[in-house]
Coordinates of C-alpha atoms and ligand atoms in Angstrom, one line a residue:
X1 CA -24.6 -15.3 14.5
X2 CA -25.5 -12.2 12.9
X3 CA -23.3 -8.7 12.2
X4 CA -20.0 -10.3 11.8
X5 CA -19.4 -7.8 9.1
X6 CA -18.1 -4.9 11.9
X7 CA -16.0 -7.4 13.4
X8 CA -12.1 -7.3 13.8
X9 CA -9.8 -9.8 13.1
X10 CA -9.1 -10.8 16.4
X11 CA -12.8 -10.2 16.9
X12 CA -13.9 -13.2 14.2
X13 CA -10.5 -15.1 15.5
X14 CA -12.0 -15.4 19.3
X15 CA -15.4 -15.8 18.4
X16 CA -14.4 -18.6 16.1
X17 CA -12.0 -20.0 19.4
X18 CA -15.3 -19.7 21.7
X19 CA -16.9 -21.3 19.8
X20 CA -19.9 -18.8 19.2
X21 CA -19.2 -18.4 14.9
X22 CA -18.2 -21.3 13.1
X23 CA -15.1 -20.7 10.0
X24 CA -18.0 -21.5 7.8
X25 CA -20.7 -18.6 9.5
X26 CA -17.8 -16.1 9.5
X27 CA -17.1 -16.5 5.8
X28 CA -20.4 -17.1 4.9
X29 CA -21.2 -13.7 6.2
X30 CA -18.4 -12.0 4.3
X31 CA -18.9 -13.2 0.8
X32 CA -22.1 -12.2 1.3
X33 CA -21.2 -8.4 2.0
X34 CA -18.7 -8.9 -0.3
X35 CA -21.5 -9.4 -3.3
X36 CA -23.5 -6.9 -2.0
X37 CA -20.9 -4.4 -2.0
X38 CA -18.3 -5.5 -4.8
X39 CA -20.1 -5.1 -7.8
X40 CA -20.4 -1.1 -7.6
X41 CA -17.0 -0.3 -5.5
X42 CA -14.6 -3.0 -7.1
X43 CA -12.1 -3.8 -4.9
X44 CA -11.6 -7.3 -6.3
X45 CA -9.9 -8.5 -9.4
X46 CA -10.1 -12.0 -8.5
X47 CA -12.1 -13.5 -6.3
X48 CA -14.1 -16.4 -4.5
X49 CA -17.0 -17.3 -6.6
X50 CA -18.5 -19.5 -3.9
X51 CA -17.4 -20.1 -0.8
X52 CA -14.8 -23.2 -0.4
X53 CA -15.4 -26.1 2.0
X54 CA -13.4 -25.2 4.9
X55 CA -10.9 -28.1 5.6
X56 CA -9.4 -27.1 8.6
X57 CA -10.4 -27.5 12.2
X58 CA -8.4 -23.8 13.3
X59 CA -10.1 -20.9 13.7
X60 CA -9.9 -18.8 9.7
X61 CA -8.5 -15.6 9.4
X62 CA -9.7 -13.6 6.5
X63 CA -7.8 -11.9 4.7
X64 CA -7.4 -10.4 1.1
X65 CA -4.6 -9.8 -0.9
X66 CA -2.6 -7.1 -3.1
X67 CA -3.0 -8.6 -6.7
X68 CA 1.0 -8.1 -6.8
X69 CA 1.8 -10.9 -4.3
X70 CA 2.3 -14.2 -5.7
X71 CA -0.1 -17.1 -5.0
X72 CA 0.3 -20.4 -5.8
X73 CA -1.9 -21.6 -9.2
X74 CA -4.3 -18.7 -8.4
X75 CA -4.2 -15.6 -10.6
X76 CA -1.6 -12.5 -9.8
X77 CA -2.1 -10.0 -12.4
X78 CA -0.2 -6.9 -10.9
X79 CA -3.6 -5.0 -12.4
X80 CA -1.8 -5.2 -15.8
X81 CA -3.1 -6.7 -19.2
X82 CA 0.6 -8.2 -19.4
X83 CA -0.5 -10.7 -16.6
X84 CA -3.7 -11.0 -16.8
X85 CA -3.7 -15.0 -16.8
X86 CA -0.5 -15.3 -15.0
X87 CA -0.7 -17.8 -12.6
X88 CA 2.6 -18.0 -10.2
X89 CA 4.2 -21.6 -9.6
X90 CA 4.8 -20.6 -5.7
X91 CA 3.5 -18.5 -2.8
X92 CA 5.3 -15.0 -1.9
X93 CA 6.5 -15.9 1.7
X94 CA 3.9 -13.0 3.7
X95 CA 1.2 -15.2 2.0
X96 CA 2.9 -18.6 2.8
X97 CA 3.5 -17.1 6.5
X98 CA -0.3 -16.4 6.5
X99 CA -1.8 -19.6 5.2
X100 CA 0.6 -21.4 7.5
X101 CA -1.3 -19.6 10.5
X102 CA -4.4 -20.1 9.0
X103 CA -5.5 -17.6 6.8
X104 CA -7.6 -17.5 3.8
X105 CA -7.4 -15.8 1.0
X106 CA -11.4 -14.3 -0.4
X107 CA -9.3 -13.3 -3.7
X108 CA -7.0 -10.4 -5.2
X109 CA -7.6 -6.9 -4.6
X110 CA -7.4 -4.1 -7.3
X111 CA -4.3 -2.1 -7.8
X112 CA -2.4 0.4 -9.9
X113 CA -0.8 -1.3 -12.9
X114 CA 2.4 -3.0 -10.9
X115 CA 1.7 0.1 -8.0
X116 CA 2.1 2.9 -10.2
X117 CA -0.3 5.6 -8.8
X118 CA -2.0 7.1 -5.9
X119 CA -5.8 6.6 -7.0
X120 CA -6.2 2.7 -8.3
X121 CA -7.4 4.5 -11.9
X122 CA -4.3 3.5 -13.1
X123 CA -5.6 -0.4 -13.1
X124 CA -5.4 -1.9 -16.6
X125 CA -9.5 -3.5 -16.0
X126 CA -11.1 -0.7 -13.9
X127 CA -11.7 1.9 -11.5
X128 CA -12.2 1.2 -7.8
X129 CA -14.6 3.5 -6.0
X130 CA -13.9 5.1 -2.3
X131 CA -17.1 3.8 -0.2
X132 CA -17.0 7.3 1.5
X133 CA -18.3 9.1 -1.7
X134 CA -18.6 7.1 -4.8
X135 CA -17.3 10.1 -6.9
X136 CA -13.9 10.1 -5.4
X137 CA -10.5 7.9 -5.4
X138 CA -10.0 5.3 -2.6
X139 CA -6.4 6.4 -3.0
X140 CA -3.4 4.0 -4.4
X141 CA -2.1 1.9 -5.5
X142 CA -3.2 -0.3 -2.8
X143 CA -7.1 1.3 -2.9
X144 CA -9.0 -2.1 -3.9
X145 CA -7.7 -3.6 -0.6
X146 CA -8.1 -0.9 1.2
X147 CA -11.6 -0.5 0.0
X148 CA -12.5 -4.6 0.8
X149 CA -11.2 -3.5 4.4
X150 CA -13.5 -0.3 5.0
X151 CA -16.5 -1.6 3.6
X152 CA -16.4 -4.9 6.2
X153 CA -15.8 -7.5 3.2
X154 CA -12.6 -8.7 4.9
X155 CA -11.4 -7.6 8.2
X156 CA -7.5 -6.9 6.8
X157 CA -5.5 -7.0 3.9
X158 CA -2.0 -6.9 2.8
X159 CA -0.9 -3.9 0.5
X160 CA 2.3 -3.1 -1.1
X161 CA 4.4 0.3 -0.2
X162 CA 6.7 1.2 -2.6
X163 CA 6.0 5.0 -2.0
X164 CA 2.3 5.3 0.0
X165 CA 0.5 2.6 -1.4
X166 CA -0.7 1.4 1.8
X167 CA -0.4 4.5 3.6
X168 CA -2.1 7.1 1.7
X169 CA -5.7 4.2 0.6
X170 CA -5.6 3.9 4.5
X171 CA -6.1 7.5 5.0
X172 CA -8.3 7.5 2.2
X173 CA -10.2 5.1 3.7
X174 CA -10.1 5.6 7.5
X175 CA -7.7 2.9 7.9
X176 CA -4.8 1.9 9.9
X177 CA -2.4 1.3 7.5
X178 CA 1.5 0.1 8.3
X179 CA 4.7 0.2 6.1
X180 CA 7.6 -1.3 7.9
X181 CA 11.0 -0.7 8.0
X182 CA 12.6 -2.1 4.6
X183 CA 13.7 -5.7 5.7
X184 CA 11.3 -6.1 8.2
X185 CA 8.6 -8.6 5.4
X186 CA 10.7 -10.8 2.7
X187 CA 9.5 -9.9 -0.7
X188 CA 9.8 -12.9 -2.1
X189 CA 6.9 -13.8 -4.2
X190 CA 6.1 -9.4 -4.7
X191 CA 6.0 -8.7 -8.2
X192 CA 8.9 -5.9 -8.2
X193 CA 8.4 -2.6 -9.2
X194 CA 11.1 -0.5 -7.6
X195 CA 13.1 -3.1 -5.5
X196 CA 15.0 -0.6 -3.0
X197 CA 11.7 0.7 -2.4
X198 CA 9.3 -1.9 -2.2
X199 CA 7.5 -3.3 0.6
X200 CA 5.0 -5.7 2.1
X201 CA 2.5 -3.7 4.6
X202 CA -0.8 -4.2 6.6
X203 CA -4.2 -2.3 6.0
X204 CA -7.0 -3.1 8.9
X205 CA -9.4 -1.4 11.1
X206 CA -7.7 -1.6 14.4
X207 CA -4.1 -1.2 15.5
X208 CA -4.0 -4.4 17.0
X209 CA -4.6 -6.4 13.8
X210 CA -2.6 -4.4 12.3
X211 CA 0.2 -5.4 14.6
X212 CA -0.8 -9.0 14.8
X213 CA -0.8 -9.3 10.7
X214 CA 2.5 -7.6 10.9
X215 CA 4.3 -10.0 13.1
X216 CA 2.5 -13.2 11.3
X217 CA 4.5 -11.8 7.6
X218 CA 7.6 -10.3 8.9
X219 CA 10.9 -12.4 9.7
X220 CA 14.2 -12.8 8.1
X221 CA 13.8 -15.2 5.0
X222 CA 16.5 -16.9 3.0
X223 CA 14.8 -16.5 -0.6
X224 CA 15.4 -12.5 0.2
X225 CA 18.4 -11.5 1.4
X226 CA 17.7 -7.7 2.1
X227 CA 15.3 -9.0 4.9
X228 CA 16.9 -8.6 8.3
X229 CA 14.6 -9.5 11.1
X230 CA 10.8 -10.1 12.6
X231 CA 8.2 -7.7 14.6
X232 CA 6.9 -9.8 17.7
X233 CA 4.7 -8.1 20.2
X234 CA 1.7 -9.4 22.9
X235 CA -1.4 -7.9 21.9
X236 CA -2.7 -5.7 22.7
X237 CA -0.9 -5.5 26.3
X238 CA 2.7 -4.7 24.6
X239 CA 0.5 -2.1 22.7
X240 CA -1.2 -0.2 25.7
X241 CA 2.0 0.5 27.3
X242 CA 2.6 4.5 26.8
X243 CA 5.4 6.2 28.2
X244 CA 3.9 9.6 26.7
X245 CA 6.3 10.2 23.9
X246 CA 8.5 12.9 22.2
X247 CA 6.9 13.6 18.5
X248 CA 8.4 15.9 16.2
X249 CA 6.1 17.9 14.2
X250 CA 7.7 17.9 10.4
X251 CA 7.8 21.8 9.7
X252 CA 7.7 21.3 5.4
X253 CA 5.2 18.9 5.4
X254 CA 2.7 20.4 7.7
X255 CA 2.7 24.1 6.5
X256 CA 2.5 25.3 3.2
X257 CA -0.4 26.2 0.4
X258 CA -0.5 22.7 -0.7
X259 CA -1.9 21.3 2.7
X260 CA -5.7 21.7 2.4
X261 CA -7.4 23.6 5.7
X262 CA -9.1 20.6 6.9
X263 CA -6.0 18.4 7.0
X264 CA -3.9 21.4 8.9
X265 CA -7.4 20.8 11.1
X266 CA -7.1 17.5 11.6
X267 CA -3.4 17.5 12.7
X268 CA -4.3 20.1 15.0
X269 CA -6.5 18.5 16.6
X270 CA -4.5 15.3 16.8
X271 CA -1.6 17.5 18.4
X272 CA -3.9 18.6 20.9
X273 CA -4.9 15.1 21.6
X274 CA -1.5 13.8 22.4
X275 CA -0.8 17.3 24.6
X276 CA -3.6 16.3 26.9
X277 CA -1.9 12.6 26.9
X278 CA 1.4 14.1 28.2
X279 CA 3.6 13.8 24.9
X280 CA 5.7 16.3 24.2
X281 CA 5.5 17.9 20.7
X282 CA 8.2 20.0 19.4
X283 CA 8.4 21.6 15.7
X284 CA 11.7 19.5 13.9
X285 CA 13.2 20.7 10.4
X286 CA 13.9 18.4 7.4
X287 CA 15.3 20.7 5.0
X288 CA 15.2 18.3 2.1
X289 CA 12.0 16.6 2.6
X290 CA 10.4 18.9 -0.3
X291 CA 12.7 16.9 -2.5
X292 CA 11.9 13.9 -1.8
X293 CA 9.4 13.7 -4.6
X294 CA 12.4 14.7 -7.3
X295 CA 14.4 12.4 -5.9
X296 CA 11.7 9.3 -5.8
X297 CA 10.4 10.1 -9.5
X298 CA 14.1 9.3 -10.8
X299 CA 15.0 6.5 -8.7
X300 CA 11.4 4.7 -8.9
X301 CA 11.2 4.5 -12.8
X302 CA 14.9 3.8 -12.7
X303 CA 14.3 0.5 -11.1
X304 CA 11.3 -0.1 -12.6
X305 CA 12.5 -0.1 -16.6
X306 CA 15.1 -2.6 -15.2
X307 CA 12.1 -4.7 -13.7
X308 CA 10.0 -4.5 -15.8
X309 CA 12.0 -5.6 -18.9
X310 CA 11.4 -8.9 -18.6
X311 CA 7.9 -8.7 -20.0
X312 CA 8.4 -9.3 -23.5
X313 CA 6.1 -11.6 -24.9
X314 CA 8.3 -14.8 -24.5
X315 CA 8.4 -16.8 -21.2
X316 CA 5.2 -15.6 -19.7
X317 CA 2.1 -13.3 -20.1
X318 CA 1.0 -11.2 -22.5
X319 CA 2.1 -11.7 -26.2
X320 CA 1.0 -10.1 -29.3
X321 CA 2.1 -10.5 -32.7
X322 CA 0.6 -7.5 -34.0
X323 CA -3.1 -8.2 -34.9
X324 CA -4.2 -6.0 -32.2
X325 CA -2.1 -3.5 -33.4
X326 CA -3.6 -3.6 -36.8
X327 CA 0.3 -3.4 -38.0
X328 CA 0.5 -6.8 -39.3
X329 CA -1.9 -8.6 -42.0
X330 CA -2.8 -12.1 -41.9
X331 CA 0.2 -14.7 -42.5
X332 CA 2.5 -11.7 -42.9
X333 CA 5.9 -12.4 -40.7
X334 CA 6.7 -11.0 -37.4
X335 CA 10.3 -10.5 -36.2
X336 CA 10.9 -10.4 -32.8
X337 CA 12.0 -7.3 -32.2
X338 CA 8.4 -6.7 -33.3
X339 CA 7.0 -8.9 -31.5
X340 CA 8.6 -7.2 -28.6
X341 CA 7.4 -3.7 -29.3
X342 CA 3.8 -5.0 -29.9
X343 CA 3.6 -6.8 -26.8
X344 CA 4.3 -4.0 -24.3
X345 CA 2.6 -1.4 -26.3
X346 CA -0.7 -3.1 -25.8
X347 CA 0.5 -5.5 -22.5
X348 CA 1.6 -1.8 -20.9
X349 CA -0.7 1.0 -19.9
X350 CA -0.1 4.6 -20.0
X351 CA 1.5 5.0 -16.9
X352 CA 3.6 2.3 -17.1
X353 CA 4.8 3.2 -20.1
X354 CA 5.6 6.9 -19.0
X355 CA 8.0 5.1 -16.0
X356 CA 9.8 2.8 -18.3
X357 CA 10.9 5.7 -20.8
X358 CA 11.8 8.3 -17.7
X359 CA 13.4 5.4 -16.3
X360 CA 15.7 4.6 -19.7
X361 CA 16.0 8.0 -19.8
X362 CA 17.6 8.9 -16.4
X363 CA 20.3 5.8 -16.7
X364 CA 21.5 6.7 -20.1
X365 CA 25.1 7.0 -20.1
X366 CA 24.5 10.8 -21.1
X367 CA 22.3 11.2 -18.4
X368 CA 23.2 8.7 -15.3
X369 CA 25.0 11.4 -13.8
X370 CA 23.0 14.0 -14.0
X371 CA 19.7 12.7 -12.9
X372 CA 20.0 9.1 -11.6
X373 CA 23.2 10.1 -9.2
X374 CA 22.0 13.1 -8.5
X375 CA 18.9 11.4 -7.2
X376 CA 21.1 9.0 -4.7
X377 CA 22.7 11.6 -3.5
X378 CA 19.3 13.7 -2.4
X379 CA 18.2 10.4 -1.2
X380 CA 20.7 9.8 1.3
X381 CA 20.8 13.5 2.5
X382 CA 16.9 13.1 3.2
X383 CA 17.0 9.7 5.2
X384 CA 20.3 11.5 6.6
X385 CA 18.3 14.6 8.3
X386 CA 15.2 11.7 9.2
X387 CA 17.6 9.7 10.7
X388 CA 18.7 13.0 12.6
X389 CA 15.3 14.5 13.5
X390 CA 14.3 11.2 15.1
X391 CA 17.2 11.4 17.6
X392 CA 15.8 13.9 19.3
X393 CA 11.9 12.2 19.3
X394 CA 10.7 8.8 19.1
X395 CA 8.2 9.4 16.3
X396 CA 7.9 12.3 13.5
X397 CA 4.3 13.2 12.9
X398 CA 3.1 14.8 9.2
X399 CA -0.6 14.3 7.8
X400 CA 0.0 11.2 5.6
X401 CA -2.0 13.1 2.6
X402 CA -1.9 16.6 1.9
X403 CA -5.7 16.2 0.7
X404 CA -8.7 14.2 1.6
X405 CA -9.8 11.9 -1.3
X406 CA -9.8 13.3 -4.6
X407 CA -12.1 13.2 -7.2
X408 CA -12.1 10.3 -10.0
X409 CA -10.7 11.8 -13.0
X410 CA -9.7 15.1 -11.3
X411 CA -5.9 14.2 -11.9
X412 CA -5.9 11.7 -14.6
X413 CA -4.6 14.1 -16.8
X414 CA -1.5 15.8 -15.2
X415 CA 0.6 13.1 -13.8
X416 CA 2.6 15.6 -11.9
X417 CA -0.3 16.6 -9.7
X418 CA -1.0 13.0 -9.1
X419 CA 2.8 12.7 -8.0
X420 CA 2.4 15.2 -5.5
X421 CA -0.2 13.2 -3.8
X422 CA 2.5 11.5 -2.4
X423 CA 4.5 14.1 -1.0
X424 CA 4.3 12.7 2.6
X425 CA 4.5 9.4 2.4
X426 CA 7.9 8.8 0.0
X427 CA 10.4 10.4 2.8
X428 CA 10.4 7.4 4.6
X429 CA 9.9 5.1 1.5
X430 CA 13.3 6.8 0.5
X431 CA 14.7 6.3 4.0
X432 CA 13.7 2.6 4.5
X433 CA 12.5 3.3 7.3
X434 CA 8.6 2.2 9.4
X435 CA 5.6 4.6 8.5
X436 CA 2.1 4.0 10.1
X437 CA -1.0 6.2 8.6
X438 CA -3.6 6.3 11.5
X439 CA -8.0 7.8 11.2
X440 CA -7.6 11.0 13.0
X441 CA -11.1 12.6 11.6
X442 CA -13.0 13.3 8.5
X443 CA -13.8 16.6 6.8
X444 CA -17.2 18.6 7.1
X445 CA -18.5 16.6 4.2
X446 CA -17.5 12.5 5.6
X447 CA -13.9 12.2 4.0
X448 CA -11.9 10.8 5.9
X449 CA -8.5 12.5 6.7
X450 CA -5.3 10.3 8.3
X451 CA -1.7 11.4 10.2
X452 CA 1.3 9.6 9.5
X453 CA 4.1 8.6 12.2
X454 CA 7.7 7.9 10.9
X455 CA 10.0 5.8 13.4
X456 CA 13.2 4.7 13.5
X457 CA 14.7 1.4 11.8
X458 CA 13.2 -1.9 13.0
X459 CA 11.0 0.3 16.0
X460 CA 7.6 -0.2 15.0
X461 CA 6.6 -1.1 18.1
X462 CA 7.0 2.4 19.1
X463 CA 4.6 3.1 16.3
X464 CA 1.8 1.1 17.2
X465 CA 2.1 2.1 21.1
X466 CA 1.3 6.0 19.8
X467 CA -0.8 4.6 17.0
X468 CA -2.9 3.0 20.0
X469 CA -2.7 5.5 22.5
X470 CA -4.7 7.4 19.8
X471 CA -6.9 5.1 19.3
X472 CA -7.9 4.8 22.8
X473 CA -7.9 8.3 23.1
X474 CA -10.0 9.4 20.5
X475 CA -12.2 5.6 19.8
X476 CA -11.3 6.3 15.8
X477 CA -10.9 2.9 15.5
X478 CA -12.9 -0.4 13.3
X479 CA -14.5 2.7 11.5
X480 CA -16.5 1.0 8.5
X481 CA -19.0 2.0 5.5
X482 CA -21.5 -0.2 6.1
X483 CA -23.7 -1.4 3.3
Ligands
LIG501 N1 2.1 6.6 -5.8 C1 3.5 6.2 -5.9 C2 3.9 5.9 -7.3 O1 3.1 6.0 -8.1 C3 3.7 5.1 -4.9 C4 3.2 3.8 -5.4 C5 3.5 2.7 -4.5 O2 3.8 2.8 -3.3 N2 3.4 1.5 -5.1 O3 4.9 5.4 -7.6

């Protein structure tokens, strides 16, 4: 069995069912893409160094992993120094859900230090490449499973969404790419960055195994008690069933200078699209939206300088006593508190640091009020008037990046302009509520562009039934760099 490179999940998972591929062809094929391809894109932190013996009669289901989700005895290192041999004692529950069903895991995909970034060149080993054009980001923080995904090493992968980490690589990478409604995936077992943000999500070449991952990880779990409920659907016949829908066009996020030509393009053209399907598009108002990325840069590092406090250099990961710093001779004594302050100067990278400090800085008594409350309130008023636009359409529709991939290095140095790479996807992160990033084209010179749909709590069913009617409509679907 040749070319099983292209194929889909549910592709490999029939084939595997008829009989035609054995588990062992279909992963033999893979890792074999996967060493062609890995060594000059990088998507992998961790990964299979040869192919295991597979053990189980079952059809396998491929599928790599965020390096933030815990697996059992198998490196997690949240792309940070401060982890780098941390090896969890348990599975996060999406991963336990998946190897129950009979996945497995090719390794750990690259990823902004704990998800903080757009572009994966915040990773504390190295950069990951977009396949598109070498030069450019694959976007973040999710980008080295996104990458694995586009280039045909692995048919899927989970990502995390805190505020576009799987959303904005998918579009990045001409990817579908799904966060769901907060509550929908337990995240027991994700590393936490920002905990009323964070979420499990889905990147894959299809709508349909997007769906079918999604309702394999999702479910109400004991071990989180935020999650609420699971996503069940028949696929792809609960997909293909298309009233047309209402979308409302989000006015902010669709005009303004920031929104490069070929993206207004793109959304265009995708409007058009759904016209000739029979939706009906009307222009909706979010009046806050624009602040949604004031309001996520308080609240984000807030949570995180709580999170991440617990990396100090005693019960797990990194420690350092000070050699590295060149502080400290030779026998000298260390105290603790500089043990501390050596340990996550070197364990942390820039970024990381730059959260924790804005993030004690926001909470501190002098300041909680100002900023921190402040932020809660525009936080509210923004899932508020989503909450309110969606009431009068089943979907809102926004490009899910103002730009097409970036270049390596272009924003590396203004961490503002990186935030505002992220403009359309942290509404909904704020809001809690399901946001799917869908291919809808690629620029003149092969970057791919993506549109975003935000849908009510618990409905993205409604999602993937627009997601696919797109799909159908326009065949931008299983779109891969081949190698
Ligand atoms: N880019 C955003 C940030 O840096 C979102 C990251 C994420 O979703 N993990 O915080």
């Amino acid at each position: 069995m040749s070319n099983l490179q292209g194929m889909t999940l549910l592709d490999l998972f029939r084939l595997q069912c008829d009989g035609k591929a054995s588990p062992e062809e279909v992963l033999q094929e893979l890792w074999a893409v996967t060493e062609r391809l890995d060594p000059v894109l990088r998507a992998y932190i961790s990964r299979w160094q040869e192919i295991p013996a597979v053990t189980q009669s079952e059809p396998v289901l491929p599928i790599a992993l965020k390096d933030n989700l815990c697996t059992r005895d198998y490196p997690t290192t949240c792309g940070s120094k401060m982890l780098m041999d941390f090896r969890p004692q348990y599975d996060a529950t999406a991963v336990k859900k998946l190897r129950n069903a009979g996945a497995v895991f090719p390794g750990k995909t690259n990823m902004d230090e704990f998800g903080m970034g757009s572009s994966t060149e915040n990773s504390g080993f190295f950069v990951t490449k977009n396949p598109y054009d070498i030069t450019r980001v694959p976007g973040g923080s999710s980008g080295g499973s996104a990458v694995a995904v586009a280039t045909g090493m692995v048919p899927a992968a989970l990502g995390t969404d805190t505020g576009g980490s799987v959303r904005q690589p998918a579009s990045f990478c001409a990817l579908v790419g799904i966060r769901p409604t907060y509550g929908l995936v337990s995240r027991y077992g994700l590393v936490a960055f920002a905990s009323s943000l964070d979420t499990i999500g889905v990147l894959a070449r299809t709508v349909e195994d997007t769906a079918l991952i999604l309702s394999l990880i999702s479910g109400k779990d004991p071990k989180d008690s935020t999650s609420r409920q699971g996503f069940t659907a028949r696929i792809p016949e609960d997909l293909a069933i298309s009233t047309p829908f209402t979308l409302g066009l989000v006015k902010e996020l669709c005009e303004g200078e920031e929104v490069e030509e070929e993206v207004k393009q793109s959304l265009d053209s995708a409007v058009r699209t759904f016209e000739n399907l029979g939706y009906k598009i009307q222009e909706v108002s979010v009046p806050h939206i624009r602040y949604a990325l004031d309001s996520y840069y308080v609240i984000a590092p807030a949570e995180a300088s709580s999170n991440l406090a617990r990396y100090d250099g005693v019960k797990y990961g990194y420690r350092e006593m000070g050699g590295g710093r060149g502080k400290k001779k030779e026998g000298e004594q260390v105290t603790l508190e500089e043990m501390y302050a050596f340990t996550r100067s070197k364990g942390f990278g820039d970024e990381v640091k730059r959260r924790i400090l804005l993030g004690v800085f926001v909470l501190c008594s002098g300041y909680y009020e100002a900023y921190y409350q402040k932020a809660l309130t525009l936080r509210k008023r923004i899932a508020d008037e989503l909450l309110e636009a969606l009431q009068s359409c089943d979907a809102l529709l926004t490009p899910t990046s103002p730009t097409p991939p970036f270049r390596l290095g272009e924003r590396l140095d203004s961490p503002l302009k990186m935030y505002y790479s992220d403009m359309d996807t942290l509404p909904a992160a704020l809001a809690g509520i399901p946001a799917i990033s869908i291919p809808s084209g690629f620029t003149r010179s092969g970057l791919p562009i993506g549109i975003q749909f935000m849908g009510k709590p618990f409905d993205e069913l409604t999602l993937f039934r627009i997601s696919y009617a797109f799909q159908e409509a326009t065949g931008l679907k299983n779109l891969m760099v081949k190698g």
